Short mmCIF file of C-alpha atoms in Angstrom, two decimals:
data_model
loop_
_atom_site.label_atom_id
_atom_site.label_comp_id
_atom_site.label_asym_id
_atom_site.label_seq_id
_atom_site.Cartn_x
_atom_site.Cartn_y
_atom_site.Cartn_z
CA MET C 3 -129.63 51.82 -32.53
CA MET C 4 -133.20 52.04 -31.28
CA LEU C 5 -136.61 52.51 -32.91
CA ARG C 6 -139.15 53.94 -30.48
CA ILE C 7 -142.76 53.27 -31.48
CA HIS C 8 -145.23 55.58 -29.70
CA PHE C 9 -148.73 54.26 -28.99
CA SER C 10 -151.94 56.00 -28.01
CA GLU C 11 -155.00 54.18 -26.67
CA ALA C 12 -156.40 54.17 -30.21
CA ASP C 13 -153.17 52.57 -31.49
CA LEU C 14 -153.36 49.80 -28.90
CA ALA C 15 -156.91 49.08 -30.04
CA ARG C 16 -155.81 48.94 -33.71
CA THR C 17 -152.69 46.79 -33.27
CA THR C 18 -152.96 43.54 -35.24
CA LEU C 19 -150.96 40.34 -35.69
CA ALA C 20 -150.49 38.86 -39.17
CA GLU C 21 -152.57 35.72 -39.71
CA ARG C 22 -149.98 33.94 -41.87
CA PRO C 23 -146.40 34.33 -43.16
CA ASP C 24 -146.02 37.39 -45.39
CA PRO C 25 -144.33 36.05 -48.56
CA LEU C 26 -142.58 39.27 -49.55
CA TRP C 27 -141.24 39.98 -46.07
CA GLU C 28 -139.93 36.39 -46.10
CA VAL C 29 -138.36 37.01 -49.52
CA ALA C 30 -136.60 40.10 -48.15
CA ALA C 31 -135.43 38.44 -44.94
CA SER C 32 -134.28 35.26 -46.70
CA LEU C 33 -132.22 37.32 -49.17
CA HIS C 34 -130.57 38.93 -46.16
CA ARG C 35 -129.65 35.46 -44.88
CA PHE C 36 -127.66 34.86 -48.07
CA GLN C 37 -125.69 38.07 -47.41
CA THR C 38 -124.33 37.24 -43.95
CA ARG C 39 -123.12 34.34 -41.82
CA ARG C 40 -124.95 35.67 -38.75
CA GLY C 41 -127.49 33.09 -37.60
CA ARG C 42 -126.41 30.66 -40.31
CA TRP C 43 -126.69 27.74 -37.86
CA ALA C 44 -130.46 28.24 -37.62
CA PHE C 45 -130.94 27.98 -41.39
CA ALA C 46 -128.05 25.68 -42.36
CA GLU C 47 -130.09 22.99 -44.14
CA TRP C 48 -132.27 25.56 -45.92
CA TYR C 49 -129.16 27.56 -46.94
CA ARG C 50 -127.49 24.53 -48.52
CA SER C 51 -130.60 23.40 -50.38
CA GLY C 52 -131.39 26.96 -51.48
CA ARG C 53 -127.93 27.44 -52.98
CA ARG C 54 -128.16 24.09 -54.74
CA ASP C 55 -131.66 24.71 -56.12
CA MET C 56 -130.81 28.21 -57.35
CA ARG C 57 -127.76 26.83 -59.15
CA GLU C 58 -129.81 24.07 -60.77
CA GLN C 59 -132.51 26.53 -61.88
CA GLY C 60 -130.04 29.11 -63.20
CA LEU C 61 -131.02 31.66 -60.54
CA GLU C 62 -127.66 32.23 -58.83
CA ARG C 63 -126.62 35.08 -61.10
CA PRO C 64 -129.94 37.02 -61.15
CA VAL C 65 -130.30 36.65 -57.37
CA GLY C 66 -126.69 37.70 -56.72
CA THR C 67 -126.52 40.59 -59.17
CA LEU C 68 -130.14 41.81 -59.22
CA LEU C 69 -132.03 40.90 -56.05
CA GLN C 70 -129.37 41.06 -53.35
CA PRO C 71 -128.26 44.63 -54.18
CA LEU C 72 -131.93 45.68 -54.25
CA TYR C 73 -132.61 44.04 -50.86
CA SER C 74 -129.49 45.43 -49.27
CA ARG C 75 -128.67 44.32 -45.74
CA GLY C 76 -127.44 47.83 -45.09
CA VAL C 77 -129.51 50.59 -43.57
CA TYR C 78 -132.20 50.71 -46.27
CA PHE C 79 -134.14 48.76 -48.86
CA PRO C 80 -137.20 50.15 -50.72
CA ASP C 81 -140.59 50.01 -49.01
CA PHE C 82 -142.47 49.17 -52.23
CA LEU C 83 -140.85 45.70 -52.12
CA THR C 84 -142.93 44.72 -49.05
CA PRO C 85 -146.44 46.02 -49.82
CA PHE C 86 -149.30 45.59 -47.37
CA GLN C 87 -151.24 43.61 -50.01
CA ALA C 88 -148.77 40.71 -49.73
CA SER C 89 -150.55 39.71 -46.52
CA ASP C 90 -153.21 38.25 -48.88
CA GLY C 91 -150.64 36.11 -50.69
CA LEU C 92 -147.67 36.25 -53.05
CA GLU C 93 -149.58 37.16 -56.19
CA SER C 94 -151.41 40.04 -54.48
CA GLY C 95 -148.06 41.37 -53.32
CA LEU C 96 -146.44 41.04 -56.74
CA LEU C 97 -149.41 42.84 -58.33
CA ALA C 98 -148.95 45.68 -55.81
CA ILE C 99 -145.29 45.97 -56.87
CA LEU C 100 -146.37 46.21 -60.51
CA ASP C 101 -148.96 48.85 -59.63
CA ALA C 102 -146.75 50.99 -57.36
CA PRO C 103 -146.74 54.63 -58.54
CA PRO C 104 -143.65 55.21 -60.73
CA ALA C 105 -142.80 58.44 -58.86
CA ARG C 106 -142.75 56.63 -55.52
CA THR C 107 -140.72 53.73 -56.93
CA ALA C 108 -138.20 56.11 -58.50
CA GLY C 109 -137.86 58.05 -55.25
CA GLU C 110 -137.16 54.91 -53.23
CA ILE C 111 -134.67 53.60 -55.79
CA ASP C 112 -132.93 56.99 -55.63
CA GLN C 113 -132.77 56.72 -51.82
CA LEU C 114 -131.25 53.24 -52.20
CA SER C 115 -128.62 54.60 -54.59
CA ARG C 116 -127.61 57.23 -52.02
CA SER C 117 -127.23 54.65 -49.23
CA SER C 118 -125.59 51.73 -51.00
CA GLY C 119 -125.35 52.34 -54.74
CA ILE C 120 -127.29 50.59 -57.51
CA SER C 121 -126.66 48.73 -60.75
CA ARG C 122 -127.88 49.73 -64.18
CA TRP C 123 -130.65 47.13 -63.93
CA THR C 124 -131.84 48.50 -60.60
CA SER C 125 -132.14 51.99 -62.06
CA GLU C 126 -134.59 50.58 -64.64
CA ILE C 127 -137.05 49.22 -62.06
CA PRO C 128 -139.31 52.32 -61.94
CA GLY C 129 -140.23 51.63 -65.57
CA ALA C 130 -142.96 49.14 -66.44
CA GLN C 131 -140.55 46.70 -68.12
CA GLY C 132 -138.13 46.86 -65.19
CA ARG C 133 -140.86 46.01 -62.71
CA ARG C 134 -142.15 43.14 -64.84
CA GLU C 135 -138.63 41.68 -64.87
CA LEU C 136 -138.36 42.17 -61.10
CA VAL C 137 -141.66 40.36 -60.51
CA ARG C 138 -140.59 37.50 -62.78
CA ILE C 139 -137.39 36.95 -60.80
CA LEU C 140 -139.15 37.30 -57.43
CA ARG C 141 -141.71 34.69 -58.43
CA ALA C 142 -138.95 32.29 -59.56
CA TYR C 143 -136.97 32.89 -56.36
CA HIS C 144 -140.01 32.23 -54.17
CA ARG C 145 -140.92 29.07 -56.10
CA THR C 146 -137.36 27.71 -55.94
CA VAL C 147 -136.08 28.76 -52.51
CA LEU C 148 -139.10 29.33 -50.27
CA ALA C 149 -142.05 27.28 -51.54
CA PRO C 150 -140.44 23.86 -50.81
CA HIS C 151 -140.13 24.89 -47.15
CA TRP C 152 -143.40 26.81 -46.84
CA GLU C 153 -145.21 24.28 -44.64
CA HIS C 154 -142.40 24.40 -42.09
CA ILE C 155 -142.30 28.21 -42.25
CA GLN C 156 -146.06 28.33 -41.76
CA ALA C 157 -145.88 25.96 -38.79
CA ARG C 158 -143.31 28.18 -37.02
CA ILE C 159 -145.40 31.30 -37.67
CA GLU C 160 -148.56 29.55 -36.45
CA ALA C 161 -146.76 28.52 -33.25
CA GLU C 162 -145.56 32.09 -32.72
CA ARG C 163 -149.03 33.46 -33.41
CA ALA C 164 -150.60 30.99 -30.96
CA ALA C 165 -148.14 32.04 -28.24
CA ARG C 166 -148.75 35.75 -28.83
CA LEU C 167 -152.53 35.31 -28.88
CA ARG C 168 -152.38 33.50 -25.57
CA ALA C 169 -150.44 36.45 -24.14
CA LEU C 170 -153.11 38.74 -25.57
CA LEU C 171 -155.93 36.75 -23.96
CA ALA C 172 -154.17 36.66 -20.61
CA ARG C 173 -152.83 40.22 -20.40
CA GLY C 174 -154.30 42.27 -23.25
CA VAL C 175 -152.45 44.12 -26.04
CA GLU C 176 -149.84 45.47 -23.63
CA GLY C 177 -149.11 41.90 -22.54
CA LEU C 178 -148.65 40.91 -26.18
CA LEU C 179 -146.26 43.84 -26.77
CA ALA C 180 -144.30 42.99 -23.62
CA ASP C 181 -143.76 39.40 -24.80
CA LEU C 182 -142.30 39.89 -28.29
CA GLY C 183 -138.78 38.72 -27.55
CA PRO C 184 -135.40 39.99 -26.36
CA THR C 185 -135.01 42.62 -29.09
CA MET C 186 -138.08 44.56 -27.93
CA ARG C 187 -139.02 46.22 -24.64
CA TRP C 188 -142.45 47.61 -23.77
CA GLU C 189 -142.54 50.67 -21.51
CA ASN C 190 -146.04 52.11 -21.71
CA PRO C 191 -146.74 53.86 -24.07
CA VAL C 192 -143.55 53.18 -26.08
CA LEU C 193 -142.25 49.99 -27.67
CA HIS C 194 -138.43 50.15 -27.75
CA VAL C 195 -137.06 48.09 -30.64
CA LYS C 196 -133.45 47.16 -31.37
CA TYR C 197 -133.04 48.47 -34.90
CA PRO C 198 -130.41 48.01 -37.63
CA ALA C 199 -130.85 51.50 -39.11
CA GLU C 200 -130.68 54.99 -37.63
CA GLU C 201 -132.06 56.02 -34.24
CA ARG C 202 -135.63 57.23 -34.76
CA ASP C 203 -139.13 57.67 -33.37
CA LEU C 204 -142.30 56.42 -35.03
CA HIS C 205 -145.56 58.02 -33.89
CA LEU C 206 -148.50 55.82 -34.87
CA ASN C 207 -151.03 58.66 -34.56
CA GLY C 208 -154.06 56.40 -34.28
CA ARG C 209 -153.14 54.13 -37.22
CA GLY C 210 -152.18 51.14 -35.05
CA LEU C 211 -149.34 48.74 -35.79
CA ARG C 212 -149.31 45.56 -37.86
CA LEU C 213 -147.00 42.94 -36.31
CA VAL C 214 -145.54 40.50 -38.85
CA PRO C 215 -143.65 37.53 -37.33
CA SER C 216 -141.00 36.32 -39.76
CA TYR C 217 -139.21 32.97 -40.02
CA PHE C 218 -136.13 34.37 -41.81
CA CYS C 219 -135.82 37.68 -39.98
CA TRP C 220 -132.81 37.46 -37.68
CA GLY C 221 -131.63 39.65 -34.81
CA ALA C 222 -133.24 43.05 -35.11
CA PRO C 223 -136.81 43.66 -36.32
CA VAL C 224 -137.41 45.71 -39.47
CA SER C 225 -139.93 48.47 -40.18
CA LEU C 226 -140.84 50.58 -43.18
CA ALA C 227 -138.65 53.61 -43.80
CA ASP C 228 -141.50 55.96 -44.78
CA PRO C 229 -143.36 57.07 -41.61
CA GLU C 230 -146.40 58.04 -43.69
CA LEU C 231 -147.11 54.44 -44.74
CA GLN C 232 -149.31 52.13 -42.67
CA PRO C 233 -146.96 51.15 -39.79
CA VAL C 234 -145.58 47.60 -39.93
CA LEU C 235 -143.04 45.84 -37.72
CA CYS C 236 -141.53 42.61 -39.08
CA TYR C 237 -139.90 40.77 -36.18
CA PRO C 238 -138.01 37.46 -35.81
CA VAL C 239 -139.49 34.32 -34.33
CA LEU C 240 -137.00 32.65 -32.02
CA GLN C 241 -135.14 29.87 -33.80
CA GLU C 242 -133.92 26.66 -32.19
CA PRO C 243 -131.14 24.37 -33.43
CA ALA C 244 -132.33 21.78 -35.91
CA THR C 245 -134.16 18.97 -34.13
CA PRO C 246 -133.40 15.30 -34.79
CA SER C 247 -135.83 13.05 -36.57
CA LEU C 248 -138.84 11.76 -34.67
CA ASP C 249 -137.34 8.28 -34.36
CA ALA C 250 -134.09 9.70 -32.96
CA ALA C 251 -135.99 11.85 -30.48
CA TRP C 252 -137.54 8.75 -28.91
CA ASP C 253 -134.11 7.30 -28.19
CA GLY C 254 -133.98 9.84 -25.33
CA GLN C 255 -136.31 11.19 -22.74
CA GLU C 256 -139.76 10.15 -24.08
CA LYS C 257 -138.93 6.51 -24.83
CA ALA C 258 -140.78 5.24 -21.77
CA LEU C 259 -143.75 7.47 -22.48
CA ALA C 260 -143.88 6.23 -26.09
CA ALA C 261 -143.90 2.65 -24.84
CA LEU C 262 -146.87 3.49 -22.61
CA ILE C 263 -149.16 5.42 -24.96
CA GLY C 264 -147.59 4.97 -28.39
CA GLN C 265 -145.01 7.03 -30.25
CA ALA C 266 -147.44 9.24 -32.17
CA ARG C 267 -149.56 10.09 -29.12
CA ALA C 268 -146.46 10.79 -27.05
CA ALA C 269 -145.38 13.21 -29.81
CA VAL C 270 -148.79 14.88 -29.72
CA LEU C 271 -148.60 15.21 -25.95
CA ARG C 272 -145.16 16.81 -26.14
CA THR C 273 -146.25 19.19 -28.94
CA THR C 274 -149.20 20.46 -26.91
CA ALA C 275 -146.95 21.36 -23.95
CA SER C 276 -147.06 25.04 -24.95
CA GLY C 277 -150.40 24.77 -26.73
CA ALA C 278 -150.85 23.85 -30.40
CA THR C 279 -153.58 23.76 -33.01
CA THR C 280 -154.44 20.58 -34.91
CA GLY C 281 -152.54 21.91 -37.92
CA GLU C 282 -149.47 22.70 -35.83
CA ILE C 283 -149.48 19.20 -34.34
CA ALA C 284 -149.79 17.63 -37.79
CA ARG C 285 -146.83 19.61 -39.16
CA ALA C 286 -144.70 19.10 -36.06
CA ILE C 287 -144.93 15.29 -36.05
CA GLY C 288 -145.42 14.69 -39.78
CA VAL C 289 -148.95 13.25 -39.94
CA SER C 290 -152.17 14.32 -41.60
CA ALA C 291 -154.52 16.78 -39.89
CA SER C 292 -157.16 14.06 -39.52
CA SER C 293 -154.64 11.73 -37.84
CA ALA C 294 -153.49 14.52 -35.50
CA SER C 295 -157.12 15.20 -34.61
CA ARG C 296 -157.74 11.51 -33.82
CA HIS C 297 -154.71 11.30 -31.54
CA ALA C 298 -155.72 14.51 -29.77
CA THR C 299 -159.23 13.10 -29.26
CA VAL C 300 -157.86 9.94 -27.61
CA LEU C 301 -155.67 12.05 -25.31
CA ARG C 302 -158.61 14.33 -24.53
CA ASP C 303 -160.83 11.34 -23.67
CA ALA C 304 -158.07 10.14 -21.35
CA GLY C 305 -158.04 13.48 -19.55
CA LEU C 306 -154.52 14.45 -20.68
CA VAL C 307 -155.46 17.19 -23.17
CA THR C 308 -158.18 19.80 -23.37
CA SER C 309 -159.37 21.34 -26.65
CA SER C 310 -161.11 24.62 -27.43
CA ARG C 311 -162.22 26.14 -30.72
CA HIS C 312 -160.94 29.58 -31.77
CA GLY C 313 -162.52 30.57 -35.08
CA THR C 314 -161.65 27.88 -37.61
CA SER C 315 -158.88 26.37 -35.46
CA VAL C 316 -158.94 24.02 -32.49
CA LEU C 317 -156.32 24.76 -29.82
CA HIS C 318 -155.08 21.82 -27.74
CA THR C 319 -153.40 22.32 -24.35
CA LEU C 320 -152.31 19.99 -21.56
CA THR C 321 -154.53 19.34 -18.57
CA PRO C 322 -152.79 19.22 -15.15
CA ALA C 323 -152.78 15.41 -15.49
CA GLY C 324 -151.19 15.60 -18.93
CA ALA C 325 -148.53 18.02 -17.72
CA SER C 326 -147.74 15.70 -14.80
CA VAL C 327 -147.34 12.70 -17.12
CA LEU C 328 -144.98 14.65 -19.39
CA ARG C 329 -142.94 16.00 -16.47
CA ALA C 330 -142.65 12.54 -14.91
CA SER C 331 -141.32 11.01 -18.14
CA THR C 332 -138.79 13.84 -18.51
CA ARG C 333 -137.53 13.53 -14.93
CA ARG C 334 -137.17 9.76 -15.26
CA ALA C 335 -135.20 10.08 -18.50
CA ARG C 336 -132.86 12.72 -17.04
CA LYS C 337 -132.07 10.81 -13.84
CA PRO C 338 -128.35 9.90 -13.96
CA THR C 339 -127.48 6.21 -13.89
CA ALA C 340 -124.24 4.27 -13.62
CA ASP C 341 -124.27 3.60 -17.36
CA HIS C 342 -125.24 7.02 -18.67
CA THR C 343 -123.86 10.52 -18.33
CA GLU C 344 -126.29 13.40 -18.58
CA VAL C 345 -125.61 15.59 -21.61
CA ARG C 346 -126.91 19.15 -21.65
CA ARG C 347 -127.78 20.60 -25.04
CA ARG C 348 -126.22 23.96 -25.64
CA ARG C 349 -128.90 26.54 -26.41
#
């Protein structure tokens, strides 16, 4: 299936990228992860801890019988569950769910019932009491399953945002749209998107498109079903297999580099290979922002890193000298010896 999003020049000018993880899109996508084994390897640790924590907090039954049917992994789930206001935070999004017009909510619940069926509880959601109960369970689910991992989620979204903004600076909005991953293809003026629902066309008509990178979205991006709403495309960030601990990482290719400049600064140097803000460095290597900033300053003074301010963030990238140092340490570590056999990680 394919979603074709049609842009005009005005739409290109009004296309935006979410500044932070959208909590209600992450709620929706994470609930989908509990409904399928697809991509389980990328979320294995989170999946195990989430199941355990829900069981301990008495949330397994309400999530399984109330939330999962509402957030169906089928062809449709209601648009009012992912309001635009959630971009300002969880509570703003939950308030928007409470304030959604009852007629709209009832219509979307009716559409859900036609596509996948609903429970008695789901049919009560359009009422004020039903929505209050829904918000209560959503808040408990977010607190139990997502909040403990939020810093990691935020770090992945920040890294994705930094990469997309660099594409934007280098090649404009069309460059950004052309670099969104293997599930999307830009052919001016149409963005072709692999889509889990029916084949359709979305004409932006000067409204622009809000791009929402999502940690838990997997495979195909997701859009709103109602073409009259402000257009949004929630798309997956590329996941990598779980990385070993920092200490284990230094048993391999950067051990010599760590011996030369110190373990923490070697980690900073590696993290900045594709560009990273101070906050991203801090989260990636597990230190405070002030410590990350100090290490970056030392590397900058040594001519290995360059730093530039973008709004409230400082972006650190490798200088040619820094890139050469990192490449040299990698080549040395990968050189076969009589005592070691090179092992290639399956990606």
